[in-house]
Amino acid sequence: MNKEFDKFKKWLADNYSDGLLDLNPPATDAEIEELISVIGVDLPDDFIEVLKIHNGQKGEAAWLFDSQEFLSTHRIIEEFNTWKKLQINELQEKVSTPDDGVKNDWWNKNWIPFTSDGCGDHYCLDLSPSSTGTKGQVITLWYELSEREIVAMSFSAWFKEYAQQLYSGELFYSKEYNSIVYKDEIE
């Protein structure tokens, strides 16, 4: 993951230096242990590797992942606890329309958000897939939409593809949107 993250940081340095400066220092072992303790499930090694490179972003610059904040361990805990409260109070009876390999829950306590748009939309690590899924697959969790889509089979595959999209120009930093966005979404 170091090589892939270095590639990402190089792109930020060349295209959006404020984004590079917004990255937090590495997560400490204590921060990672606290996160695992709160969420109650072990995280994939590739995701832990990234947290040990940079513990998310500070949130003082534009969001770094497809118009979404790269969550720190503390922000993951905040988002996780928000969803946990929603599940208890509002979402118990709701079901989703997931891709094959994803459970049909509206939210599952083993879907760990690692990005956030600030409005309840996330990319999540699915640590409890259905019997046809892959533990650690990356899925979408949009608060107001019922679809739950698999976007990658692992965090490292998702991150590698994201970096490739940056270098191909499919994704770019938009001053207008103050975010890294897909080129075809704003044309």
Coordinates of N, CA and C in Angstrom, one line a residue:
M1 N 0.8 -1.2 0.0 CA 0.0 0.0 0.0 C 0.9 1.3 0.0
N2 N 2.1 1.2 0.5 CA 3.0 2.3 0.5 C 3.2 2.9 -0.9
K3 N 3.5 2.0 -1.8 CA 3.7 2.4 -3.2 C 2.5 3.1 -3.8
E4 N 1.3 2.5 -3.6 CA 0.1 3.1 -4.2 C -0.2 4.4 -3.5
F5 N 0.0 4.5 -2.2 CA -0.2 5.8 -1.5 C 0.8 6.9 -1.9
D6 N 2.0 6.5 -2.2 CA 3.0 7.4 -2.7 C 2.6 8.0 -4.0
K7 N 2.0 7.1 -4.9 CA 1.5 7.5 -6.2 C 0.4 8.5 -6.0
F8 N -0.5 8.3 -5.1 CA -1.6 9.2 -4.8 C -1.1 10.5 -4.3
K9 N -0.1 10.5 -3.4 CA 0.5 11.7 -2.9 C 1.2 12.5 -3.9
K10 N 1.8 11.8 -4.9 CA 2.5 12.5 -6.0 C 1.5 13.2 -6.8
W11 N 0.4 12.6 -7.1 CA -0.7 13.2 -7.9 C -1.2 14.4 -7.1
L12 N -1.4 14.3 -5.8 CA -1.9 15.5 -5.0 C -0.9 16.6 -5.1
A13 N 0.4 16.3 -5.0 CA 1.5 17.3 -5.0 C 1.4 18.0 -6.3
D14 N 1.2 17.3 -7.4 CA 1.2 17.9 -8.8 C -0.1 18.6 -9.1
N15 N -1.2 18.2 -8.5 CA -2.5 18.7 -9.0 C -3.4 19.4 -7.9
Y16 N -3.1 19.1 -6.7 CA -3.9 19.7 -5.6 C -3.1 19.6 -4.3
S17 N -2.1 20.5 -4.2 CA -1.2 20.5 -3.0 C -1.9 20.7 -1.7
D18 N -3.0 21.5 -1.7 CA -3.7 21.7 -0.4 C -4.3 20.3 0.1
G19 N -4.6 19.4 -0.8 CA -5.1 18.1 -0.4 C -4.0 17.3 0.2
L20 N -2.8 17.4 -0.3 CA -1.6 16.7 0.3 C -1.4 17.2 1.7
L21 N -1.5 18.6 1.9 CA -1.2 19.2 3.2 C -2.3 18.8 4.2
D22 N -3.5 18.4 3.7 CA -4.6 18.1 4.6 C -4.6 16.7 5.1
L23 N -3.6 15.9 4.7 CA -3.5 14.5 5.2 C -3.0 14.5 6.6
N24 N -3.6 13.7 7.5 CA -3.2 13.6 8.9 C -1.9 12.8 9.0
P25 N -1.2 12.9 10.1 CA 0.0 12.0 10.3 C -0.6 10.5 10.4
P26 N 0.3 9.6 10.5 CA -0.1 8.2 10.6 C -0.9 7.9 11.9
A27 N -1.8 7.0 11.8 CA -2.6 6.6 13.0 C -1.6 5.8 13.9
T28 N -1.8 6.0 15.2 CA -1.0 5.3 16.2 C -1.6 3.9 16.4
D29 N -0.9 3.1 17.0 CA -1.4 1.7 17.3 C -2.6 1.9 18.3
A30 N -2.6 2.9 19.2 CA -3.7 3.1 20.1 C -4.9 3.6 19.4
E31 N -4.8 4.4 18.4 CA -5.9 4.9 17.6 C -6.6 3.7 16.8
I32 N -5.7 2.9 16.3 CA -6.3 1.7 15.5 C -6.9 0.7 16.5
E33 N -6.3 0.5 17.6 CA -6.9 -0.4 18.6 C -8.3 0.2 19.1
E34 N -8.3 1.5 19.4 CA -9.6 2.1 19.8 C -10.7 1.9 18.7
L35 N -10.3 2.1 17.5 CA -11.3 1.9 16.3 C -11.8 0.5 16.3
I36 N -10.9 -0.5 16.4 CA -11.3 -1.9 16.3 C -12.1 -2.2 17.5
S37 N -11.8 -1.7 18.7 CA -12.6 -1.9 19.9 C -14.0 -1.4 19.7
V38 N -14.2 -0.2 19.2 CA -15.5 0.4 19.1 C -16.3 -0.3 18.0
I39 N -15.8 -0.6 16.9 CA -16.5 -1.3 15.8 C -16.7 -2.8 16.0
G40 N -15.9 -3.4 16.8 CA -16.1 -4.7 17.2 C -15.7 -5.8 16.1
V41 N -14.9 -5.4 15.2 CA -14.5 -6.3 14.1 C -13.1 -6.0 13.7
D42 N -12.3 -7.0 13.3 CA -11.0 -6.7 12.8 C -11.1 -6.1 11.4
L43 N -10.2 -5.2 11.1 CA -10.1 -4.5 9.8 C -9.1 -5.2 8.9
P44 N -9.3 -5.1 7.6 CA -8.4 -5.7 6.7 C -7.0 -5.1 6.8
D45 N -6.0 -5.9 6.6 CA -4.6 -5.5 6.7 C -4.3 -4.3 5.8
D46 N -4.8 -4.4 4.5 CA -4.5 -3.3 3.6 C -5.1 -1.9 4.0
F47 N -6.2 -2.0 4.7 CA -6.8 -0.7 5.2 C -6.0 -0.2 6.4
I48 N -5.6 -1.1 7.3 CA -4.7 -0.7 8.4 C -3.4 -0.1 7.9
E49 N -2.8 -0.7 6.9 CA -1.6 -0.2 6.3 C -1.8 1.3 5.9
V50 N -2.9 1.6 5.3 CA -3.1 3.0 4.8 C -3.3 3.9 6.0
L51 N -4.0 3.5 7.1 CA -4.1 4.3 8.3 C -2.8 4.6 8.9
K52 N -1.9 3.6 8.8 CA -0.5 3.8 9.3 C 0.4 4.7 8.5
I53 N -0.1 5.0 7.3 CA 0.6 6.0 6.4 C 0.0 7.4 6.7
H54 N -1.3 7.5 6.6 CA -2.0 8.7 6.9 C -3.4 8.3 7.6
N55 N -3.7 8.9 8.7 CA -4.9 8.7 9.4 C -6.0 9.6 8.9
G56 N -6.4 9.4 7.7 CA -7.4 10.2 7.1 C -6.9 11.6 6.8
Q57 N -7.9 12.5 6.6 CA -7.5 13.9 6.4 C -8.1 14.8 7.5
K58 N -7.5 16.0 7.6 CA -7.9 16.9 8.6 C -9.3 17.5 8.4
G59 N -9.7 17.6 7.1 CA -11.0 18.2 6.8 C -10.9 19.7 6.6
E60 N -9.7 20.2 6.4 CA -9.6 21.7 6.2 C -9.5 22.0 4.7
A61 N -9.3 21.0 3.9 CA -9.3 21.2 2.4 C -10.4 20.4 1.8
A62 N -10.4 20.4 0.5 CA -11.5 19.6 -0.2 C -11.4 18.1 0.0
W63 N -12.5 17.4 -0.1 CA -12.5 16.0 0.1 C -11.6 15.3 -1.0
L64 N -11.0 14.3 -0.6 CA -10.0 13.6 -1.4 C -10.4 12.4 -2.2
F65 N -11.6 11.8 -1.8 CA -12.0 10.6 -2.5 C -13.4 10.8 -3.1
D66 N -13.4 11.1 -4.4 CA -14.7 11.2 -5.1 C -15.7 12.1 -4.4
S67 N -15.3 13.3 -4.1 CA -16.2 14.3 -3.4 C -16.5 13.8 -2.0
Q68 N -15.7 13.0 -1.4 CA -15.9 12.5 0.0 C -14.6 12.6 0.8
E69 N -14.8 12.9 2.1 CA -13.7 13.0 3.0 C -13.1 11.6 3.3
F70 N -11.8 11.6 3.3 CA -11.0 10.4 3.7 C -11.1 10.4 5.3
L71 N -11.8 9.5 5.8 CA -12.1 9.5 7.3 C -10.9 9.0 8.1
S72 N -10.6 9.7 9.2 CA -9.6 9.3 10.2 C -10.3 8.3 11.1
T73 N -9.5 7.6 11.9 CA -10.0 6.7 12.9 C -11.1 7.3 13.7
H74 N -10.9 8.5 14.2 CA -11.9 9.2 15.0 C -13.2 9.5 14.2
R75 N -13.0 9.9 13.0 CA -14.2 10.2 12.2 C -15.0 8.9 11.8
I76 N -14.2 7.8 11.6 CA -14.9 6.5 11.3 C -15.8 6.2 12.5
I77 N -15.2 6.3 13.7 CA -16.0 6.1 14.9 C -17.2 6.9 15.0
E78 N -17.1 8.2 14.7 CA -18.3 9.1 14.7 C -19.3 8.7 13.7
E79 N -18.9 8.4 12.5 CA -19.9 7.9 11.5 C -20.5 6.6 11.8
F80 N -19.7 5.7 12.3 CA -20.2 4.4 12.8 C -21.3 4.5 13.9
N81 N -21.0 5.4 14.9 CA -21.9 5.6 15.9 C -23.2 6.3 15.5
T82 N -23.1 7.2 14.5 CA -24.3 7.8 13.9 C -25.2 6.8 13.3
W83 N -24.6 5.9 12.5 CA -25.4 4.8 11.8 C -26.0 3.9 12.9
K84 N -25.2 3.6 13.9 CA -25.7 2.7 15.0 C -27.0 3.3 15.6
K85 N -26.9 4.6 15.9 CA -28.1 5.2 16.5 C -29.3 5.2 15.5
L86 N -29.0 5.5 14.2 CA -30.1 5.5 13.2 C -30.7 4.1 13.1
Q87 N -29.9 3.1 13.2 CA -30.4 1.7 13.1 C -31.3 1.4 14.2
I88 N -31.0 1.9 15.4 CA -31.8 1.6 16.6 C -33.1 2.4 16.5
N89 N -33.0 3.7 16.0 CA -34.2 4.6 16.1 C -35.0 4.6 14.8
E90 N -34.4 4.4 13.6 CA -35.2 4.7 12.4 C -35.1 3.6 11.3
L91 N -34.1 2.8 11.3 CA -33.8 2.0 10.1 C -34.0 0.5 10.3
Q92 N -34.6 0.1 11.5 CA -34.7 -1.4 11.8 C -35.5 -2.1 10.7
E93 N -36.5 -1.6 10.2 CA -37.4 -2.3 9.3 C -37.0 -2.1 7.8
K94 N -36.1 -1.2 7.5 CA -35.7 -0.9 6.1 C -34.8 -2.0 5.6
V95 N -35.0 -2.3 4.3 CA -34.0 -3.2 3.6 C -33.5 -2.5 2.3
S96 N -32.4 -3.0 1.8 CA -31.8 -2.4 0.6 C -32.0 -3.4 -0.5
T97 N -31.6 -2.9 -1.7 CA -31.6 -3.7 -2.9 C -30.1 -3.8 -3.3
P98 N -29.4 -4.8 -2.7 CA -28.0 -4.9 -2.9 C -27.6 -5.7 -4.1
D99 N -26.3 -5.5 -4.5 CA -25.7 -6.4 -5.5 C -25.6 -7.8 -4.9
D100 N -25.5 -8.8 -5.7 CA -25.2 -10.1 -5.3 C -23.9 -10.1 -4.5
G101 N -23.9 -10.6 -3.3 CA -22.7 -10.6 -2.5 C -22.8 -9.7 -1.3
V102 N -23.8 -8.8 -1.3 CA -24.1 -7.9 -0.2 C -25.4 -8.2 0.5
K103 N -25.4 -8.2 1.8 CA -26.6 -8.4 2.5 C -27.6 -7.3 2.2
N104 N -28.9 -7.6 2.4 CA -30.0 -6.6 2.1 C -30.3 -5.7 3.2
D105 N -29.5 -5.5 4.2 CA -29.7 -4.6 5.3 C -29.6 -3.2 4.7
W106 N -30.3 -2.2 5.4 CA -30.2 -0.8 5.0 C -28.8 -0.4 5.5
W107 N -28.4 -0.8 6.7 CA -27.1 -0.6 7.3 C -26.8 -1.8 8.1
N108 N -25.5 -2.2 8.1 CA -25.0 -3.3 8.9 C -23.8 -2.9 9.7
K109 N -23.8 -3.3 10.9 CA -22.7 -2.8 11.9 C -21.4 -3.3 11.4
N110 N -21.3 -4.2 10.4 CA -20.0 -4.6 9.9 C -19.7 -4.0 8.5
W111 N -20.4 -2.9 8.2 CA -20.1 -2.0 7.0 C -19.4 -0.8 7.6
I112 N -18.1 -0.8 7.4 CA -17.3 0.3 8.1 C -17.0 1.4 7.1
P113 N -17.5 2.6 7.4 CA -17.3 3.7 6.4 C -15.9 4.2 6.5
F114 N -15.3 4.4 5.3 CA -13.9 5.0 5.3 C -13.9 6.4 4.6
T115 N -15.1 6.7 4.0 CA -15.3 8.0 3.4 C -16.6 8.6 3.8
S116 N -16.8 9.9 3.7 CA -18.1 10.5 4.0 C -18.3 11.8 3.2
D117 N -19.5 12.0 2.6 CA -19.8 13.2 2.0 C -20.4 14.2 2.9
G118 N -20.6 13.9 4.2 CA -21.2 14.7 5.2 C -22.7 14.7 5.2
C119 N -23.3 13.9 4.3 CA -24.8 13.8 4.2 C -25.3 12.4 4.3
G120 N -24.4 11.5 4.8 CA -24.8 10.1 5.0 C -24.5 9.1 3.9
D121 N -23.6 9.6 3.0 CA -23.2 8.7 1.9 C -21.7 8.3 2.2
H122 N -21.4 7.0 1.9 CA -20.1 6.5 2.2 C -19.7 5.4 1.3
Y123 N -18.4 5.2 1.2 CA -17.8 4.0 0.7 C -17.5 3.2 2.0
C124 N -17.8 1.9 2.0 CA -17.6 1.1 3.2 C -16.8 -0.1 3.0
L125 N -16.1 -0.6 4.0 CA -15.6 -1.9 3.9 C -16.7 -2.9 4.4
D126 N -17.0 -3.9 3.6 CA -18.1 -4.8 4.0 C -17.4 -6.0 4.6
L127 N -17.5 -6.1 5.9 CA -16.8 -7.1 6.7 C -17.8 -8.2 7.1
S128 N -19.0 -8.2 6.5 CA -20.0 -9.3 6.7 C -20.8 -9.4 5.5
P129 N -20.1 -9.9 4.4 CA -20.9 -10.0 3.1 C -21.9 -11.2 3.2
S130 N -22.7 -11.3 2.2 CA -23.6 -12.5 2.0 C -22.7 -13.6 1.7
S131 N -23.3 -14.8 1.6 CA -22.5 -16.0 1.3 C -21.8 -16.0 -0.1
T132 N -22.2 -15.1 -1.0 CA -21.6 -15.0 -2.3 C -20.6 -13.9 -2.4
G133 N -20.4 -13.1 -1.3 CA -19.6 -12.0 -1.3 C -18.2 -12.3 -0.8
T134 N -17.3 -11.2 -0.8 CA -16.0 -11.4 -0.3 C -15.7 -10.4 0.9
K135 N -15.3 -11.0 2.0 CA -15.1 -10.2 3.2 C -14.0 -9.1 2.8
G136 N -14.3 -7.9 3.2 CA -13.4 -6.8 2.9 C -13.7 -6.1 1.6
Q137 N -14.8 -6.5 0.8 CA -15.1 -5.8 -0.4 C -15.6 -4.4 -0.1
V138 N -15.4 -3.5 -1.0 CA -15.8 -2.1 -0.8 C -17.2 -1.9 -1.5
I139 N -18.1 -1.4 -0.7 CA -19.5 -1.2 -1.2 C -19.9 0.3 -1.0
T140 N -20.9 0.7 -1.7 CA -21.5 2.0 -1.6 C -22.6 1.9 -0.5
L141 N -22.8 3.0 0.3 CA -23.8 3.1 1.2 C -24.3 4.5 1.1
W142 N -25.4 4.7 0.3 CA -26.0 6.1 0.2 C -27.2 6.1 1.0
Y143 N -27.3 7.1 1.9 CA -28.3 7.1 2.9 C -29.7 7.1 2.3
E144 N -30.0 7.8 1.3 CA -31.3 8.0 0.7 C -31.6 7.0 -0.4
L145 N -30.7 6.2 -0.8 CA -30.9 5.3 -1.9 C -30.8 3.8 -1.4
S146 N -31.5 2.9 -1.9 CA -31.6 1.6 -1.4 C -30.5 0.7 -2.0
E147 N -29.9 1.1 -3.1 CA -28.8 0.3 -3.8 C -27.6 0.2 -2.9
R148 N -27.0 -1.0 -2.8 CA -25.8 -1.3 -2.2 C -24.9 -2.0 -3.2
E149 N -24.0 -1.3 -3.8 CA -23.2 -1.8 -4.9 C -21.8 -2.2 -4.5
I150 N -21.3 -3.2 -5.0 CA -19.9 -3.6 -4.8 C -19.1 -2.8 -5.8
V151 N -18.1 -2.1 -5.4 CA -17.3 -1.3 -6.3 C -15.9 -1.9 -6.4
A152 N -15.4 -2.7 -5.5 CA -14.1 -3.4 -5.5 C -14.1 -4.6 -4.6
M153 N -13.3 -5.5 -4.9 CA -13.2 -6.7 -4.1 C -12.4 -6.6 -2.8
S154 N -11.6 -5.5 -2.7 CA -10.8 -5.2 -1.5 C -10.5 -3.7 -1.5
F155 N -10.1 -3.2 -0.3 CA -9.7 -1.8 -0.2 C -8.5 -1.5 -1.1
S156 N -7.5 -2.4 -1.2 CA -6.3 -2.2 -2.0 C -6.7 -2.1 -3.5
A157 N -7.7 -2.9 -3.9 CA -8.1 -2.9 -5.3 C -8.8 -1.6 -5.6
W158 N -9.7 -1.1 -4.7 CA -10.4 0.1 -4.8 C -9.4 1.3 -4.9
F159 N -8.5 1.3 -4.0 CA -7.5 2.4 -3.9 C -6.6 2.5 -5.2
K160 N -6.2 1.3 -5.7 CA -5.4 1.2 -6.9 C -6.2 1.8 -8.1
E161 N -7.4 1.4 -8.2 CA -8.2 1.8 -9.3 C -8.5 3.4 -9.2
Y162 N -8.7 3.8 -8.0 CA -8.8 5.3 -7.8 C -7.6 6.0 -8.2
A163 N -6.4 5.6 -7.9 CA -5.2 6.2 -8.3 C -5.1 6.2 -9.8
Q164 N -5.4 5.1 -10.4 CA -5.4 5.0 -11.9 C -6.4 6.0 -12.6
Q165 N -7.5 6.2 -12.0 CA -8.5 7.2 -12.5 C -8.0 8.6 -12.4
L166 N -7.2 8.9 -11.3 CA -6.6 10.2 -11.2 C -5.6 10.4 -12.3
Y167 N -4.7 9.4 -12.5 CA -3.7 9.6 -13.5 C -4.2 9.6 -14.9
S168 N -5.3 8.9 -15.2 CA -5.9 8.9 -16.5 C -6.7 10.2 -16.8
G169 N -7.0 11.0 -15.8 CA -7.8 12.2 -16.0 C -9.3 12.0 -15.8
E170 N -9.6 10.7 -15.6 CA -11.1 10.5 -15.3 C -11.5 11.2 -14.1
L171 N -10.7 11.3 -13.1 CA -10.9 12.1 -11.9 C -10.0 13.3 -11.9
F172 N -10.4 14.4 -11.4 CA -9.5 15.6 -11.3 C -10.0 16.5 -10.2
Y173 N -9.1 17.4 -9.8 CA -9.5 18.4 -8.8 C -10.2 19.5 -9.5
S174 N -11.4 19.8 -9.0 CA -12.2 20.9 -9.6 C -12.3 22.1 -8.6
K175 N -11.8 23.2 -9.0 CA -11.9 24.4 -8.2 C -13.3 24.8 -8.0
E176 N -14.1 24.7 -9.0 CA -15.6 25.0 -9.0 C -16.3 24.2 -7.9
Y177 N -16.0 22.9 -7.8 CA -16.7 22.1 -6.8 C -15.8 21.9 -5.5
N178 N -14.6 22.4 -5.6 CA -13.7 22.3 -4.5 C -13.6 20.8 -4.0
S179 N -13.4 20.0 -5.0 CA -13.3 18.5 -4.7 C -12.7 17.8 -5.8
I180 N -12.2 16.6 -5.6 CA -11.8 15.7 -6.6 C -13.1 15.0 -7.1
V181 N -13.4 15.2 -8.4 CA -14.6 14.7 -9.0 C -14.4 13.9 -10.3
Y182 N -15.4 13.2 -10.7 CA -15.3 12.5 -12.0 C -15.6 13.5 -13.1
K183 N -14.7 13.5 -14.1 CA -14.8 14.4 -15.2 C -16.2 14.4 -15.9
D184 N -16.8 13.1 -16.1 CA -18.0 13.0 -16.8 C -19.2 13.5 -15.9
E185 N -19.1 13.6 -14.6 CA -20.2 14.1 -13.8 C -20.4 15.6 -13.8
I186 N -19.4 16.3 -14.3 CA -19.6 17.8 -14.3 C -19.7 18.4 -15.7
E187 N -19.6 17.5 -16.7 CA -19.7 18.0 -18.1 C -21.1 18.3 -18.5

